[in-house]
Structure formats: C-alpha cells, structure tokens
PDB file of N, CA and C in Angstrom:
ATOM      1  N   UNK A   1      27.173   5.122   1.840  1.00 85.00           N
ATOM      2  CA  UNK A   1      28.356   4.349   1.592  1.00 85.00           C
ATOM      3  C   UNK A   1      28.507   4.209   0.080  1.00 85.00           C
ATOM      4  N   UNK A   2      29.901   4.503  -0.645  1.00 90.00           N
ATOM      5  CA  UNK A   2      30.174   4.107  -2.039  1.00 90.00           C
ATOM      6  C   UNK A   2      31.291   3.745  -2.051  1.00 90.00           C
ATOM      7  N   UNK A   3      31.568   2.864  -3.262  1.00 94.00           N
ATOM      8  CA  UNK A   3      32.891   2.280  -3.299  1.00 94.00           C
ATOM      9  C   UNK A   3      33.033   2.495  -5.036  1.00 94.00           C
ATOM     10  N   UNK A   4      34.587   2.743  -5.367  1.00 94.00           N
ATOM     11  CA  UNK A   4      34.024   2.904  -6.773  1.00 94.00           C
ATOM     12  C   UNK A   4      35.845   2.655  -7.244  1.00 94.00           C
ATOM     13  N   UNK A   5      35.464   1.984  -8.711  1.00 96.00           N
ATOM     14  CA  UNK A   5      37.101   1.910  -9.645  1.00 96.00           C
ATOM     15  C   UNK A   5      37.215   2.142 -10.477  1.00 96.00           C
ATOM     16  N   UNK A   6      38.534   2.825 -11.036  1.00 94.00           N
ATOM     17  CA  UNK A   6      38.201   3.211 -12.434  1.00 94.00           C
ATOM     18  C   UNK A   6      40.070   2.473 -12.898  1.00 94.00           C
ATOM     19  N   UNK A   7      39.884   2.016 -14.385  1.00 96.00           N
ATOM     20  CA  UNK A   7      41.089   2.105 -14.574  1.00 96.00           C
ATOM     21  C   UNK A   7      41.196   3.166 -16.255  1.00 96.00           C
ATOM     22  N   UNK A   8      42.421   3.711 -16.104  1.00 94.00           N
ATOM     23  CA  UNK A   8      42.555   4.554 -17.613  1.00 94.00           C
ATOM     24  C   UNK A   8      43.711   3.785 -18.144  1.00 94.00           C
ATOM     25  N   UNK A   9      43.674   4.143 -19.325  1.00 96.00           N
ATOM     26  CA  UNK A   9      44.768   3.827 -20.393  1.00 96.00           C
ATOM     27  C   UNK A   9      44.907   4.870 -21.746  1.00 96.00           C
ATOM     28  N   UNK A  10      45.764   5.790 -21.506  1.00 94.00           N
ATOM     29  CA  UNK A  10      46.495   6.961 -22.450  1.00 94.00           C
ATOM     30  C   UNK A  10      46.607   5.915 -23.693  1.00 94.00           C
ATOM     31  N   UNK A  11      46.469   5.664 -24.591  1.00 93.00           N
ATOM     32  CA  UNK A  11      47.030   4.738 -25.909  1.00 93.00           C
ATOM     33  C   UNK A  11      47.748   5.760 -26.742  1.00 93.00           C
ATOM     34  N   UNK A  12      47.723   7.554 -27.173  1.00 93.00           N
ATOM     35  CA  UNK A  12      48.067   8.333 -27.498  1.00 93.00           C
ATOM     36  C   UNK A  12      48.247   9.272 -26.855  1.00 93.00           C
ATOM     37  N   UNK A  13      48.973  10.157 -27.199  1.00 92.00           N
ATOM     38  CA  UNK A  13      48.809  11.765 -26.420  1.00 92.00           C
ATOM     39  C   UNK A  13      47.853  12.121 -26.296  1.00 92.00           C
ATOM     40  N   UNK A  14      46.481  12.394 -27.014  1.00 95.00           N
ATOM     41  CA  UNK A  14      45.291  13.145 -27.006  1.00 95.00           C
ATOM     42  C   UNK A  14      44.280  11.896 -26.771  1.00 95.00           C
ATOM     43  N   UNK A  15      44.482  10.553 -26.936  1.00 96.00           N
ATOM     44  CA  UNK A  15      43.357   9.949 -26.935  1.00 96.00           C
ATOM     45  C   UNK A  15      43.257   8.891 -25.504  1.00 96.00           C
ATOM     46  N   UNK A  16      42.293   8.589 -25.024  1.00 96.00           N
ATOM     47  CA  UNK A  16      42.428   7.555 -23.769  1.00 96.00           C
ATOM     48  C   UNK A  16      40.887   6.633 -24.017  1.00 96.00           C
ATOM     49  N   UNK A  17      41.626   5.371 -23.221  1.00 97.00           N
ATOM     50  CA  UNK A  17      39.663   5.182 -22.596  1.00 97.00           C
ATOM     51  C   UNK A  17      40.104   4.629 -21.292  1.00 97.00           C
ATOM     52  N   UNK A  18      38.559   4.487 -20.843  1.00 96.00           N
ATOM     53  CA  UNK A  18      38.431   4.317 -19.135  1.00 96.00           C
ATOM     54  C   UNK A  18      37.225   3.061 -19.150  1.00 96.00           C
ATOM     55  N   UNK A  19      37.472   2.320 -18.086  1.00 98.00           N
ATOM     56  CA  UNK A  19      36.407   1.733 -17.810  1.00 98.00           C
ATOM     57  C   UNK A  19      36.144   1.582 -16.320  1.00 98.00           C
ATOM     58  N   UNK A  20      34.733   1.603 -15.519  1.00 96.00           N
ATOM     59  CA  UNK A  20      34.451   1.492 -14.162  1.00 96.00           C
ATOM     60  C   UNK A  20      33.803   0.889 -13.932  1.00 96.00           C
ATOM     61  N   UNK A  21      33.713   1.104 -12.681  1.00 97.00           N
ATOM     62  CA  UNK A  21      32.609   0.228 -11.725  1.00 97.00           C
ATOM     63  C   UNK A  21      32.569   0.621  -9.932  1.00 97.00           C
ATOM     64  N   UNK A  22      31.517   0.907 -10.194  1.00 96.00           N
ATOM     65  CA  UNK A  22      30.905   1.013  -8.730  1.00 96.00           C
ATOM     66  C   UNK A  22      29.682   0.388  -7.695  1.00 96.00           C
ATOM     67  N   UNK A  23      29.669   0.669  -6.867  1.00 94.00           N
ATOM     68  CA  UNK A  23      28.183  -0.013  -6.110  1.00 94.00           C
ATOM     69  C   UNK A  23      28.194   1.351  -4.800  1.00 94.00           C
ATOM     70  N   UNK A  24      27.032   1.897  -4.326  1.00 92.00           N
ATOM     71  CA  UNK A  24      26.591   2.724  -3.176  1.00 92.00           C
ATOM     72  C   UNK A  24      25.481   2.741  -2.542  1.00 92.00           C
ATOM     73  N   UNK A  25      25.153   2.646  -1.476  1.00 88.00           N
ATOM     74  CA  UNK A  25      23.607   2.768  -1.003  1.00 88.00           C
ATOM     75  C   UNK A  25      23.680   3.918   0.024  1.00 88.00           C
ATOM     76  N   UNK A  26      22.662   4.959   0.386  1.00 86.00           N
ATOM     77  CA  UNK A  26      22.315   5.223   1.381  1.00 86.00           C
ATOM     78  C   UNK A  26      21.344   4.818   2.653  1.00 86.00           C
ATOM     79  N   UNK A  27      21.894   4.907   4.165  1.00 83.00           N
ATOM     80  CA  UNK A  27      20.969   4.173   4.807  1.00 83.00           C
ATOM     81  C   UNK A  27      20.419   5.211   5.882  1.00 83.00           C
ATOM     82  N   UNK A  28      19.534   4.801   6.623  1.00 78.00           N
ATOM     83  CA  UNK A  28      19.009   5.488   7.763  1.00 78.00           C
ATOM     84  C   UNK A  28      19.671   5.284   8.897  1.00 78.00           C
ATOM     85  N   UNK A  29      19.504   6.041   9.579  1.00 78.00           N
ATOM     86  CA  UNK A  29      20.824   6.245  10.877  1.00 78.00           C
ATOM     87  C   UNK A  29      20.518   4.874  11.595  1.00 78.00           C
ATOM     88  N   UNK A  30      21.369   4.346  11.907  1.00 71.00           N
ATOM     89  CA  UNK A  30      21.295   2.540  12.971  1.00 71.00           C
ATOM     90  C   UNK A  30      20.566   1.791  11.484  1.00 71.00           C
ATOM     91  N   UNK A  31      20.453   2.050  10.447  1.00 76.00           N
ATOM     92  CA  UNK A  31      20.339   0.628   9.805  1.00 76.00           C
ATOM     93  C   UNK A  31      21.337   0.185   8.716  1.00 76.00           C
ATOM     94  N   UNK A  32      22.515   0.545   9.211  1.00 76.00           N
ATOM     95  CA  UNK A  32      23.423  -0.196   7.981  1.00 76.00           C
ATOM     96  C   UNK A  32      23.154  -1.918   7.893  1.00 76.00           C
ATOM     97  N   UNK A  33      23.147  -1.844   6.222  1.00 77.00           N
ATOM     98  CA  UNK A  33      23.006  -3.305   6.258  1.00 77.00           C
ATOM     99  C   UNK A  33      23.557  -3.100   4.194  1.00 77.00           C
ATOM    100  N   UNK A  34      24.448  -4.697   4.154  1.00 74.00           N
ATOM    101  CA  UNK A  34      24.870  -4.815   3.028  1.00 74.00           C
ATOM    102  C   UNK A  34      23.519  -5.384   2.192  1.00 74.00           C
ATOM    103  N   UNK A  35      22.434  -5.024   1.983  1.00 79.00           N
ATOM    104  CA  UNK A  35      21.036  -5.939   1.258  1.00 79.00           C
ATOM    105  C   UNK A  35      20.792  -4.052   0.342  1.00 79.00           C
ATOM    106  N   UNK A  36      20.668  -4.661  -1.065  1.00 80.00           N
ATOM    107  CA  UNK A  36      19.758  -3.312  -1.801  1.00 80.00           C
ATOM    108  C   UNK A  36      21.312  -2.268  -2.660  1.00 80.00           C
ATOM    109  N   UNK A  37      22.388  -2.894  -2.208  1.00 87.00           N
ATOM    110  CA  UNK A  37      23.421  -2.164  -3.189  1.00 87.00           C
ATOM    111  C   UNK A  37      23.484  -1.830  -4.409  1.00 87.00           C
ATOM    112  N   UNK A  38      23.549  -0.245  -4.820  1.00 89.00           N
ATOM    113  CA  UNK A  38      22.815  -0.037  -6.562  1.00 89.00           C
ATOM    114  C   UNK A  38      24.063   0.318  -7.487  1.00 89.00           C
ATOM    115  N   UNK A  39      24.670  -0.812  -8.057  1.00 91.00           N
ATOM    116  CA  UNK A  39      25.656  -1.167  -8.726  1.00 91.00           C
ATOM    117  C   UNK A  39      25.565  -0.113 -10.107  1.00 91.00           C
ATOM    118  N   UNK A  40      26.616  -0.107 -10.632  1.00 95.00           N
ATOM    119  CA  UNK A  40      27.226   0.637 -11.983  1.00 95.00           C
ATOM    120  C   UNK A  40      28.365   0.568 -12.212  1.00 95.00           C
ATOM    121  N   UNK A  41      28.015   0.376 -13.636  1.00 97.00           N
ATOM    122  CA  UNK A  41      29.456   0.290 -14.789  1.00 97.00           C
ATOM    123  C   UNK A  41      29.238   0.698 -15.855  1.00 97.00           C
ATOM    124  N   UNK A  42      30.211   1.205 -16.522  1.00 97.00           N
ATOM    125  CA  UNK A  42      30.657   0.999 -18.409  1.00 97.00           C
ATOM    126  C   UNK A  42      32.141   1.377 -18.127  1.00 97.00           C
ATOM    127  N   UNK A  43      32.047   2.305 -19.762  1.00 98.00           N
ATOM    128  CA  UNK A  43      33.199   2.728 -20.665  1.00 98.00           C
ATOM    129  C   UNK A  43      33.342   3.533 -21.160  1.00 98.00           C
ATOM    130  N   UNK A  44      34.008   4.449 -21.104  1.00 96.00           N
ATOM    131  CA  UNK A  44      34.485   5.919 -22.097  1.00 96.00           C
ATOM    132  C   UNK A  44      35.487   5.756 -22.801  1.00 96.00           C
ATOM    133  N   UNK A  45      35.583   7.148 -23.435  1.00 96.00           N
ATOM    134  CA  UNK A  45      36.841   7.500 -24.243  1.00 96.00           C
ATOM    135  C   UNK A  45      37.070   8.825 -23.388  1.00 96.00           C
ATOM    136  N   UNK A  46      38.227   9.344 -23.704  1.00 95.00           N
ATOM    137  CA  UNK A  46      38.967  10.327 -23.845  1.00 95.00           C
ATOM    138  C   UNK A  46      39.772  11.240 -24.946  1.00 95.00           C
ATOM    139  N   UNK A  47      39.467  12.898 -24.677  1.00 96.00           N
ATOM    140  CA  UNK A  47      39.971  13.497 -25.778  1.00 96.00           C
ATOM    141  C   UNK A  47      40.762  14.447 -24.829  1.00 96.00           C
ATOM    142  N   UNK A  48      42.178  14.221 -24.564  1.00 94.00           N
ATOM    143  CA  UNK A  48      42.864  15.307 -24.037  1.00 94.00           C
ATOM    144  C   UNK A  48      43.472  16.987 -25.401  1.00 94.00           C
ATOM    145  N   UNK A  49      41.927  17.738 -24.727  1.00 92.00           N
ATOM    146  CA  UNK A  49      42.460  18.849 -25.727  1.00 92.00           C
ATOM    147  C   UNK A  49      43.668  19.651 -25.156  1.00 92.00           C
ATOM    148  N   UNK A  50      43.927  19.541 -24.339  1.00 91.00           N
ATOM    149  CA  UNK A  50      44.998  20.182 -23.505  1.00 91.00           C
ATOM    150  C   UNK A  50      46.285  18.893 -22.446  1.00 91.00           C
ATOM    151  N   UNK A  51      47.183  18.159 -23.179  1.00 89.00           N
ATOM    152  CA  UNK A  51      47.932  17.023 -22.433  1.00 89.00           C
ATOM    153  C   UNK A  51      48.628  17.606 -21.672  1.00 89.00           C
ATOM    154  N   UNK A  52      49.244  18.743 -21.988  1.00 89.00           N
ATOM    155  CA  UNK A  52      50.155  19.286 -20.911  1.00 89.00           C
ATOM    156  C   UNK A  52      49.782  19.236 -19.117  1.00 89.00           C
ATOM    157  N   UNK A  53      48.359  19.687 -19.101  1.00 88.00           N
ATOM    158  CA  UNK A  53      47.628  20.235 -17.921  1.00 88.00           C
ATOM    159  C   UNK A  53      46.561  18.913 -18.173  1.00 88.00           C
ATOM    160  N   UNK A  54      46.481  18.332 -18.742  1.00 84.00           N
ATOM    161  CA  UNK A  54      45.614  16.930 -18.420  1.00 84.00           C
ATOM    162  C   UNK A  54      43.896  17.115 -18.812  1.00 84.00           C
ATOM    163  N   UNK A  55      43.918  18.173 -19.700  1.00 90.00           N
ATOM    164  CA  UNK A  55      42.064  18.420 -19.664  1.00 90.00           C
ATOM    165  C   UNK A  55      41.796  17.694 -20.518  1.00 90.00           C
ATOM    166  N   UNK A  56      40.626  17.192 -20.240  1.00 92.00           N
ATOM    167  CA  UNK A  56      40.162  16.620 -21.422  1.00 92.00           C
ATOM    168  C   UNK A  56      38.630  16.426 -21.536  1.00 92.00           C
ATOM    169  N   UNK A  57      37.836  15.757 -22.539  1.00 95.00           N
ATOM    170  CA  UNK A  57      36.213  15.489 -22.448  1.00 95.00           C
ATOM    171  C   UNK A  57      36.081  14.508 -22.679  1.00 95.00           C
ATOM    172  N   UNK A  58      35.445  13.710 -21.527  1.00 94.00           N
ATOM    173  CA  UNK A  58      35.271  12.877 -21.189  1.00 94.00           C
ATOM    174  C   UNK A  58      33.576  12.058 -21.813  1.00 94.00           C
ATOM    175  N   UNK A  59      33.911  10.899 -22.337  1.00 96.00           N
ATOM    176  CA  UNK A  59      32.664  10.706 -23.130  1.00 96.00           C
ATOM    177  C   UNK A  59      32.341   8.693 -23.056  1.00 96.00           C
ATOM    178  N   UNK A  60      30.904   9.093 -21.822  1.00 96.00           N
ATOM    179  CA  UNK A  60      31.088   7.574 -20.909  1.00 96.00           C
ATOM    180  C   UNK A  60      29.671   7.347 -21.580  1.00 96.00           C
ATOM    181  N   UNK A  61      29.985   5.718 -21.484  1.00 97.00           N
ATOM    182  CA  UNK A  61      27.915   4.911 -21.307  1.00 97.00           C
ATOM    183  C   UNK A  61      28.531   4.506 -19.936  1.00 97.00           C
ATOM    184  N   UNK A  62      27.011   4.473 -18.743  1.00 96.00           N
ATOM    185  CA  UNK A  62      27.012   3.903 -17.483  1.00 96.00           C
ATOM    186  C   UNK A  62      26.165   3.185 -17.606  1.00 96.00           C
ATOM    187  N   UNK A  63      26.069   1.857 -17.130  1.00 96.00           N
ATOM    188  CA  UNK A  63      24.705   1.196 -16.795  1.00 96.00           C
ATOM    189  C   UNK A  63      24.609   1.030 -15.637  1.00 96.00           C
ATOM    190  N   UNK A  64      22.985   1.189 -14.676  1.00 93.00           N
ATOM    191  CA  UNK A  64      22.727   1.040 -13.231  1.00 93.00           C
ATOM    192  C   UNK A  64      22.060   0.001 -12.863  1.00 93.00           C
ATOM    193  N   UNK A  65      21.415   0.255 -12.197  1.00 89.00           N
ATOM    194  CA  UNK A  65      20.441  -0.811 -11.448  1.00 89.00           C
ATOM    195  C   UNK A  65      19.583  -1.381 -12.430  1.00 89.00           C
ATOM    196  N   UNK A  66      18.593  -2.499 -11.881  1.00 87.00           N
ATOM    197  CA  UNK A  66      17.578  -3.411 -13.385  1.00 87.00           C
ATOM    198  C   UNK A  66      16.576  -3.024 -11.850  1.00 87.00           C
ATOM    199  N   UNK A  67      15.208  -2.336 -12.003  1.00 86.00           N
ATOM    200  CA  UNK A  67      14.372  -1.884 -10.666  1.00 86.00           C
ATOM    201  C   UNK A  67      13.407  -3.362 -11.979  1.00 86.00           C
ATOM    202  N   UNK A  68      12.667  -4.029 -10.620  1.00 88.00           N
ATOM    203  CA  UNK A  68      11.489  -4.542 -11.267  1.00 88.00           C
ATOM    204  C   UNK A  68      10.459  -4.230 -12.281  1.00 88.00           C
ATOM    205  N   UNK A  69      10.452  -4.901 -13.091  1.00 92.00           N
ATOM    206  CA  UNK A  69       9.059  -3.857 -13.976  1.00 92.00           C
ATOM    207  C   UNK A  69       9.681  -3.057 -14.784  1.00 92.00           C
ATOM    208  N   UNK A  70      11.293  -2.694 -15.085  1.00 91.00           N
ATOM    209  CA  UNK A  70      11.461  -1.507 -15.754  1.00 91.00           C
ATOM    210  C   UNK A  70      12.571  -1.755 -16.572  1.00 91.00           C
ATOM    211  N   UNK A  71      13.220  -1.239 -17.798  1.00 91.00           N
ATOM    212  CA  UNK A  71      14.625  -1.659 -18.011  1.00 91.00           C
ATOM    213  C   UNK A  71      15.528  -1.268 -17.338  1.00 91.00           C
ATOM    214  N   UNK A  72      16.903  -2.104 -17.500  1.00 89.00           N
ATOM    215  CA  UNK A  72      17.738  -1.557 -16.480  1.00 89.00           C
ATOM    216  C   UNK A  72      18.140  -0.084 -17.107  1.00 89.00           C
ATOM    217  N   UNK A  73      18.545   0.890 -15.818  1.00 91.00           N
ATOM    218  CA  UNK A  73      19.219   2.155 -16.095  1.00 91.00           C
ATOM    219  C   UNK A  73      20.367   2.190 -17.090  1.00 91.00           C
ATOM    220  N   UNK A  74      20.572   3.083 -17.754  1.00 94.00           N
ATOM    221  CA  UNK A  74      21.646   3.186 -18.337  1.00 94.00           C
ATOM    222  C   UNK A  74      21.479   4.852 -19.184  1.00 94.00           C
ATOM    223  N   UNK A  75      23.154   5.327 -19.292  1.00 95.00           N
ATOM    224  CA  UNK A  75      22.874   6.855 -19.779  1.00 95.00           C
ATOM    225  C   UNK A  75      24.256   6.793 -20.509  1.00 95.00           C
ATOM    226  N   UNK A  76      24.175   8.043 -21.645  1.00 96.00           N
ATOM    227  CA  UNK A  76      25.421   8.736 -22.282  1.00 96.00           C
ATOM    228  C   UNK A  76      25.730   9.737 -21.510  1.00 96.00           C
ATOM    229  N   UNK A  77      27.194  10.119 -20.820  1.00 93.00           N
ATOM    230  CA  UNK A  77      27.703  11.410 -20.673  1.00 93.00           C
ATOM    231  C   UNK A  77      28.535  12.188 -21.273  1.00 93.00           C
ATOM    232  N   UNK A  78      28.593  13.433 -21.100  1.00 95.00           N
ATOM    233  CA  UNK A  78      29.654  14.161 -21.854  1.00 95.00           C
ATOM    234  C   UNK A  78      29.997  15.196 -20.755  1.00 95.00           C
ATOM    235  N   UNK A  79      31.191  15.113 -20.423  1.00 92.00           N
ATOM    236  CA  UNK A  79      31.621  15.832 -19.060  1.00 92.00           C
ATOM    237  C   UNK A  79      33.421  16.396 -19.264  1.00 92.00           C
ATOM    238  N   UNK A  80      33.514  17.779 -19.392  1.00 91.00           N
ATOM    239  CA  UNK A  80      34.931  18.064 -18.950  1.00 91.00           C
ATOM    240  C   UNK A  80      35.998  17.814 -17.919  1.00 91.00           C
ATOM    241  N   UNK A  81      36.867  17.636 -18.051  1.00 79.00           N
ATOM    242  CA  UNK A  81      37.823  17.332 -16.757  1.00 79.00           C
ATOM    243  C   UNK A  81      37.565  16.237 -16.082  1.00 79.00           C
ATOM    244  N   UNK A  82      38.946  15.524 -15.218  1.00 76.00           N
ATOM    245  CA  UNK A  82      38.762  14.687 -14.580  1.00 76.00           C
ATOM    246  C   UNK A  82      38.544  14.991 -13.132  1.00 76.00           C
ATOM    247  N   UNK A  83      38.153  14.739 -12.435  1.00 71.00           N
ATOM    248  CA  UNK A  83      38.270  14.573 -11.029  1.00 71.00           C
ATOM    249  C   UNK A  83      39.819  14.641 -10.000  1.00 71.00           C
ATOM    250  N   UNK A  84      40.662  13.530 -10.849  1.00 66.00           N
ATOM    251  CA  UNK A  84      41.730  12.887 -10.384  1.00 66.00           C
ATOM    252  C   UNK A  84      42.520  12.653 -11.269  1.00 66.00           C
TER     253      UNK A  84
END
C-alpha cells in the first residue's frame, strides 16, 4: 500500500520547485494493518531544459523513516523527467 502528494509550481519558463510527501508499507497476505507506516518528504527544484515537451532534471532532498539506534534516512536525487 502507498499513498503519495506532490505539489509543483512553474515560477519561470525553465525553472520550478516541488514539494512531497508520502507514507507506504508492505504487508503479508491476511495481515493488513495501519501500525509501522514508512513516511517521506522534502523538496526539489526544477530545470525544464526542454518547456515545450516538459523535460526537465529534477533535483530533490527526501527524508524517510528515524529506525531506532540510527539517524533518520534521508538522500539527494538527481533524476530526468517527470513521471506525470
């Protein structure tokens, strides 16, 4: 199960940012249960090198889960194209 949001905002032709948030777990067959959901969020920018056709590179921090004992998750991406 995942659930996930994003909102964008174009501020220029070539430039955007995004911010999200999600939560997903996987379960074993007959044990759905809402307990253990592994949450995430941040923020990107956007560089549409191409506005016409919508491409662009996409450049996010995510932060995840805090597991006991450890710092919480968190990463830089750098990813072409959107999804949607």
């Amino acid at each position: 199960m995942a659930a996930q949001a994003e909102i964008r905002y174009r501020f220029m032709n070539r430039f955007g940012i995004v911010a999200f948030a999600g939560t997903g777990k996987v379960f074993a067959n007959g044990q759905f249960n809402g307990d253990g959901l592994k949450p995430n969020f941040g923020v990107g920018g956007r560089y549409f090198f191409d506005p016409a056709k919508g491409l662009s590179v996409r450049l996010d921090y995510g932060i995840g889960e805090k597991l006991p004992n450890e710092k919480r998750q968190a990463g830089f991406y750098i990813s072409l194209a959107e999804a949607f």
